[in-house]
Every structure is written in C-alpha cells, then in structure tokens.
Amino acid sequence: MKFSLRQDTGLPAVQLFDAISDFPRMERMLVRRGTSIRRVDPAQEPGAGMAWDLAFDHRGKRRELRLDVTRFDRPEKIAMAGGSDSLDIGIEMTVVALTRAKSRVIFELNVKPRNMRARLMLQTAKLGKAQLDRRFADKVGKFLFDLTERRR
C-alpha cells in the first residue's frame, strides 16, 4: 500500500532539506509523541547508514521497527527502509525547488506485508484508503510543519 503527500513550503530548497534531515530534532519530536528510540549506528553526520530501533504503542500493542537511511543525496532526496515482524516499510522524501524562496517536499510511504496476517490487515485497510489518505496527509503535514517551523 502506498501513501503520498506533496506539500509546498515557503522555504528555499536547501533550508527545507536541512529541516527534513535534522535527525536529532526528529528524534526529539518522536520521543515527545511516545516513541522510544535507540540510535544503532555511531555516525555523527547525517547520511546513508544511519539507523534506529523504534518502539511505540499502536492500537493497544507494542510495535517495534528498525529504520535505516539507505540514500542521502543532499539537497534533494532521503530514502529510508525499515521493517518489523510483519511489515516492510519504505520512506522517500524528495525536495524540489519551485523558486528561490519556495520549495516542495514529496513524501512517499510504501508498506508491504511480510506474512499472511499483515496481508489481510492491508487488504482490509485498502477498503478505507480514502480516509487513510486524509489521515496520512494530516499527520505528515503536521510533522513536516513542526520540522520546518523554526527554519522560517
């Protein structure tokens, strides 16, 4: 199942990329939202090879996820891949310059099942895809706004 969001901002492309690649700030935001995060790699600079173990509660159950940065092409693309026991997740964030002072971020999330139970869950979720798309756009939009608000 694929989710996609395009959001225009009043930031130059370089500043927008810096905002979405500010991983320490992102970690703090996720911790405030109840996610426990453990950094796996020793890298100090952002780039490919960064990795985290994440744990959070969703629908009354503890979920664990491993997330790795697989591509880091400054100033336009960040790709992450992750997985849990039942799902494989791919995240791509692409920054496109619209003008000198405006840019667009394209955020894509791809979720694939790893077992039959996850396959059934995703098939059921596809029945309400329009509502899921709205919730995805709302949540990611707020998250991106929180990341970029101090950069203005």
PDB file of C-alpha atoms in Angstrom:
ATOM      1  CA  MET A   1       0.000   0.000   0.000  1.00  0.00           C
ATOM      2  CA  LYS A   2       1.404   3.348  -0.992  1.00  0.00           C
ATOM      3  CA  PHE A   3       0.774   6.768   0.524  1.00  0.00           C
ATOM      4  CA  SER A   4       1.993  10.009  -0.985  1.00  0.00           C
ATOM      5  CA  LEU A   5       1.941  13.663   0.004  1.00  0.00           C
ATOM      6  CA  ARG A   6       3.122  16.794  -1.794  1.00  0.00           C
ATOM      7  CA  GLN A   7       3.474  19.887   0.323  1.00  0.00           C
ATOM      8  CA  ASP A   8       4.668  23.314  -0.739  1.00  0.00           C
ATOM      9  CA  THR A   9       6.610  25.449   1.717  1.00  0.00           C
ATOM     10  CA  GLY A  10       7.873  28.997   1.909  1.00  0.00           C
ATOM     11  CA  LEU A  11      11.424  27.797   2.467  1.00  0.00           C
ATOM     12  CA  PRO A  12      14.256  27.592  -0.065  1.00  0.00           C
ATOM     13  CA  ALA A  13      15.053  24.013  -1.097  1.00  0.00           C
ATOM     14  CA  VAL A  14      18.343  23.891   0.848  1.00  0.00           C
ATOM     15  CA  GLN A  15      16.646  25.011   4.078  1.00  0.00           C
ATOM     16  CA  LEU A  16      13.806  22.530   3.574  1.00  0.00           C
ATOM     17  CA  PHE A  17      16.270  19.690   3.029  1.00  0.00           C
ATOM     18  CA  ASP A  18      18.183  20.729   6.159  1.00  0.00           C
ATOM     19  CA  ALA A  19      14.906  20.650   8.102  1.00  0.00           C
ATOM     20  CA  ILE A  20      13.889  17.164   6.965  1.00  0.00           C
ATOM     21  CA  SER A  21      17.410  15.850   7.521  1.00  0.00           C
ATOM     22  CA  ASP A  22      17.645  17.242  11.072  1.00  0.00           C
ATOM     23  CA  PHE A  23      17.535  13.769  12.608  1.00  0.00           C
ATOM     24  CA  PRO A  24      18.252  14.804  16.226  1.00  0.00           C
ATOM     25  CA  ARG A  25      15.254  17.172  16.119  1.00  0.00           C
ATOM     26  CA  MET A  26      13.140  14.427  14.537  1.00  0.00           C
ATOM     27  CA  GLU A  27      14.187  12.020  17.305  1.00  0.00           C
ATOM     28  CA  ARG A  28      13.139  14.541  19.982  1.00  0.00           C
ATOM     29  CA  MET A  29       9.777  15.068  18.269  1.00  0.00           C
ATOM     30  CA  LEU A  30       9.123  11.326  18.152  1.00  0.00           C
ATOM     31  CA  VAL A  31      10.095  10.887  21.822  1.00  0.00           C
ATOM     32  CA  ARG A  32       7.591  13.621  22.765  1.00  0.00           C
ATOM     33  CA  ARG A  33       4.950  11.630  20.881  1.00  0.00           C
ATOM     34  CA  GLY A  34       5.640   8.491  22.927  1.00  0.00           C
ATOM     35  CA  THR A  35       8.104   6.626  20.715  1.00  0.00           C
ATOM     36  CA  SER A  36      11.185   5.104  22.288  1.00  0.00           C
ATOM     37  CA  ILE A  37      14.218   5.494  20.027  1.00  0.00           C
ATOM     38  CA  ARG A  38      17.642   3.880  20.151  1.00  0.00           C
ATOM     39  CA  ARG A  39      20.281   5.004  17.683  1.00  0.00           C
ATOM     40  CA  VAL A  40      22.103   1.973  16.254  1.00  0.00           C
ATOM     41  CA  ASP A  41      24.941   3.493  14.211  1.00  0.00           C
ATOM     42  CA  PRO A  42      27.845   5.617  15.509  1.00  0.00           C
ATOM     43  CA  ALA A  43      27.724   8.212  12.670  1.00  0.00           C
ATOM     44  CA  GLN A  44      27.837  11.867  13.668  1.00  0.00           C
ATOM     45  CA  GLU A  45      26.964  13.396  10.291  1.00  0.00           C
ATOM     46  CA  PRO A  46      23.636  12.667   8.596  1.00  0.00           C
ATOM     47  CA  GLY A  47      23.915  10.242   5.706  1.00  0.00           C
ATOM     48  CA  ALA A  48      23.363   6.747   4.412  1.00  0.00           C
ATOM     49  CA  GLY A  49      23.974   4.100   7.037  1.00  0.00           C
ATOM     50  CA  MET A  50      22.213   5.860   9.907  1.00  0.00           C
ATOM     51  CA  ALA A  51      19.842   3.506  11.721  1.00  0.00           C
ATOM     52  CA  TRP A  52      17.386   3.439  14.603  1.00  0.00           C
ATOM     53  CA  ASP A  53      15.380   0.919  16.563  1.00  0.00           C
ATOM     54  CA  LEU A  54      11.936   2.361  17.270  1.00  0.00           C
ATOM     55  CA  ALA A  55       9.223   1.122  19.605  1.00  0.00           C
ATOM     56  CA  PHE A  56       5.745   2.584  20.022  1.00  0.00           C
ATOM     57  CA  ASP A  57       2.230   1.611  21.048  1.00  0.00           C
ATOM     58  CA  HIS A  58      -0.351   1.336  18.289  1.00  0.00           C
ATOM     59  CA  ARG A  59      -3.875   0.038  18.811  1.00  0.00           C
ATOM     60  CA  GLY A  60      -3.048  -1.342  22.222  1.00  0.00           C
ATOM     61  CA  LYS A  61       0.015  -3.321  21.158  1.00  0.00           C
ATOM     62  CA  ARG A  62       3.734  -2.583  21.344  1.00  0.00           C
ATOM     63  CA  ARG A  63       5.241  -2.283  17.860  1.00  0.00           C
ATOM     64  CA  GLU A  64       8.951  -2.430  17.087  1.00  0.00           C
ATOM     65  CA  LEU A  65      10.577  -1.186  13.925  1.00  0.00           C
ATOM     66  CA  ARG A  66      14.111  -0.948  12.554  1.00  0.00           C
ATOM     67  CA  LEU A  67      14.705   2.025  10.245  1.00  0.00           C
ATOM     68  CA  ASP A  68      17.842   2.607   8.118  1.00  0.00           C
ATOM     69  CA  VAL A  69      18.791   5.535   5.878  1.00  0.00           C
ATOM     70  CA  THR A  70      19.538   3.903   2.528  1.00  0.00           C
ATOM     71  CA  ARG A  71      20.033   7.009   0.395  1.00  0.00           C
ATOM     72  CA  PHE A  72      21.077  10.531   1.321  1.00  0.00           C
ATOM     73  CA  ASP A  73      21.534  12.780  -1.699  1.00  0.00           C
ATOM     74  CA  ARG A  74      21.889  16.345  -0.477  1.00  0.00           C
ATOM     75  CA  PRO A  75      19.946  18.552  -1.293  1.00  0.00           C
ATOM     76  CA  GLU A  76      17.141  16.576  -2.872  1.00  0.00           C
ATOM     77  CA  LYS A  77      16.454  13.018  -1.642  1.00  0.00           C
ATOM     78  CA  ILE A  78      16.410  10.938   1.516  1.00  0.00           C
ATOM     79  CA  ALA A  79      15.319   7.298   1.383  1.00  0.00           C
ATOM     80  CA  MET A  80      14.762   5.029   4.360  1.00  0.00           C
ATOM     81  CA  ALA A  81      13.935   1.367   4.593  1.00  0.00           C
ATOM     82  CA  GLY A  82      12.674  -0.444   7.607  1.00  0.00           C
ATOM     83  CA  GLY A  83      10.892  -3.460   8.820  1.00  0.00           C
ATOM     84  CA  SER A  84       9.081  -5.091  11.654  1.00  0.00           C
ATOM     85  CA  ASP A  85       7.967  -8.647  12.194  1.00  0.00           C
ATOM     86  CA  SER A  86       5.042  -8.251   9.815  1.00  0.00           C
ATOM     87  CA  LEU A  87       5.723  -5.251   7.549  1.00  0.00           C
ATOM     88  CA  ASP A  88       8.420  -3.837   5.283  1.00  0.00           C
ATOM     89  CA  ILE A  89       8.389  -0.058   5.068  1.00  0.00           C
ATOM     90  CA  GLY A  90       9.984   2.288   2.562  1.00  0.00           C
ATOM     91  CA  ILE A  91      10.057   6.070   3.005  1.00  0.00           C
ATOM     92  CA  GLU A  92      11.233   8.586   0.407  1.00  0.00           C
ATOM     93  CA  MET A  93      11.428  12.330   0.909  1.00  0.00           C
ATOM     94  CA  THR A  94      12.245  14.416  -2.153  1.00  0.00           C
ATOM     95  CA  VAL A  95      12.782  18.176  -2.159  1.00  0.00           C
ATOM     96  CA  VAL A  96      12.031  20.113  -5.337  1.00  0.00           C
ATOM     97  CA  ALA A  97      12.907  23.797  -5.725  1.00  0.00           C
ATOM     98  CA  LEU A  98       9.960  25.765  -7.113  1.00  0.00           C
ATOM     99  CA  THR A  99      11.542  29.224  -6.915  1.00  0.00           C
ATOM    100  CA  ARG A 100      14.444  30.667  -4.950  1.00  0.00           C
ATOM    101  CA  ALA A 101      12.230  31.153  -1.913  1.00  0.00           C
ATOM    102  CA  LYS A 102       9.746  28.265  -2.294  1.00  0.00           C
ATOM    103  CA  SER A 103      10.102  24.524  -2.454  1.00  0.00           C
ATOM    104  CA  ARG A 104       8.052  21.351  -2.355  1.00  0.00           C
ATOM    105  CA  VAL A 105       8.571  18.165  -0.418  1.00  0.00           C
ATOM    106  CA  ILE A 106       7.241  14.903  -1.823  1.00  0.00           C
ATOM    107  CA  PHE A 107       6.801  12.363   0.962  1.00  0.00           C
ATOM    108  CA  GLU A 108       6.103   8.750  -0.048  1.00  0.00           C
ATOM    109  CA  LEU A 109       5.463   5.790   2.215  1.00  0.00           C
ATOM    110  CA  ASN A 110       5.275   2.249   0.878  1.00  0.00           C
ATOM    111  CA  VAL A 111       4.109  -0.568   3.155  1.00  0.00           C
ATOM    112  CA  LYS A 112       4.433  -4.233   2.158  1.00  0.00           C
ATOM    113  CA  PRO A 113       3.275  -7.275   4.123  1.00  0.00           C
ATOM    114  CA  ARG A 114       5.703  -9.960   5.268  1.00  0.00           C
ATOM    115  CA  ASN A 115       3.160 -12.562   6.363  1.00  0.00           C
ATOM    116  CA  MET A 116      -0.446 -13.587   5.775  1.00  0.00           C
ATOM    117  CA  ARG A 117      -1.787 -11.724   8.802  1.00  0.00           C
ATOM    118  CA  ALA A 118      -0.228  -8.459   7.580  1.00  0.00           C
ATOM    119  CA  ARG A 119      -1.517  -9.100   4.063  1.00  0.00           C
ATOM    120  CA  LEU A 120      -5.068  -9.432   5.402  1.00  0.00           C
ATOM    121  CA  MET A 121      -4.636  -6.290   7.505  1.00  0.00           C
ATOM    122  CA  LEU A 122      -3.518  -4.278   4.455  1.00  0.00           C
ATOM    123  CA  GLN A 123      -6.310  -5.676   2.273  1.00  0.00           C
ATOM    124  CA  THR A 124      -8.847  -4.608   4.891  1.00  0.00           C
ATOM    125  CA  ALA A 125      -7.206  -1.191   5.183  1.00  0.00           C
ATOM    126  CA  LYS A 126      -7.483  -0.678   1.415  1.00  0.00           C
ATOM    127  CA  LEU A 127     -11.268  -0.608   1.812  1.00  0.00           C
ATOM    128  CA  GLY A 128     -10.902   2.664   3.718  1.00  0.00           C
ATOM    129  CA  LYS A 129      -7.977   4.030   1.679  1.00  0.00           C
ATOM    130  CA  ALA A 130      -9.538   7.470   1.156  1.00  0.00           C
ATOM    131  CA  GLN A 131      -9.848   8.010   4.909  1.00  0.00           C
ATOM    132  CA  LEU A 132      -6.323   6.665   5.464  1.00  0.00           C
ATOM    133  CA  ASP A 133      -5.004   9.053   2.805  1.00  0.00           C
ATOM    134  CA  ARG A 134      -6.606  12.011   4.606  1.00  0.00           C
ATOM    135  CA  ARG A 135      -5.223  10.926   7.984  1.00  0.00           C
ATOM    136  CA  PHE A 136      -1.776  10.341   6.446  1.00  0.00           C
ATOM    137  CA  ALA A 137      -1.782  13.797   4.831  1.00  0.00           C
ATOM    138  CA  ASP A 138      -2.871  15.394   8.110  1.00  0.00           C
ATOM    139  CA  LYS A 139      -0.288  13.616  10.294  1.00  0.00           C
ATOM    140  CA  VAL A 140       2.636  14.022   7.895  1.00  0.00           C
ATOM    141  CA  GLY A 141       1.639  17.613   7.176  1.00  0.00           C
ATOM    142  CA  LYS A 142       1.711  18.450  10.891  1.00  0.00           C
ATOM    143  CA  PHE A 143       5.006  16.608  11.323  1.00  0.00           C
ATOM    144  CA  LEU A 144       6.596  18.499   8.425  1.00  0.00           C
ATOM    145  CA  PHE A 145       5.226  21.783   9.748  1.00  0.00           C
ATOM    146  CA  ASP A 146       6.782  21.077  13.166  1.00  0.00           C
ATOM    147  CA  LEU A 147      10.119  20.274  11.497  1.00  0.00           C
ATOM    148  CA  THR A 148      10.153  23.411   9.355  1.00  0.00           C
ATOM    149  CA  GLU A 149       8.532  25.999  11.651  1.00  0.00           C
ATOM    150  CA  ARG A 150      11.755  27.106  13.354  1.00  0.00           C
ATOM    151  CA  ARG A 151      13.540  27.425   9.997  1.00  0.00           C
ATOM    152  CA  ARG A 152      11.401  30.377   8.845  1.00  0.00           C
TER     153      ARG A 152
END
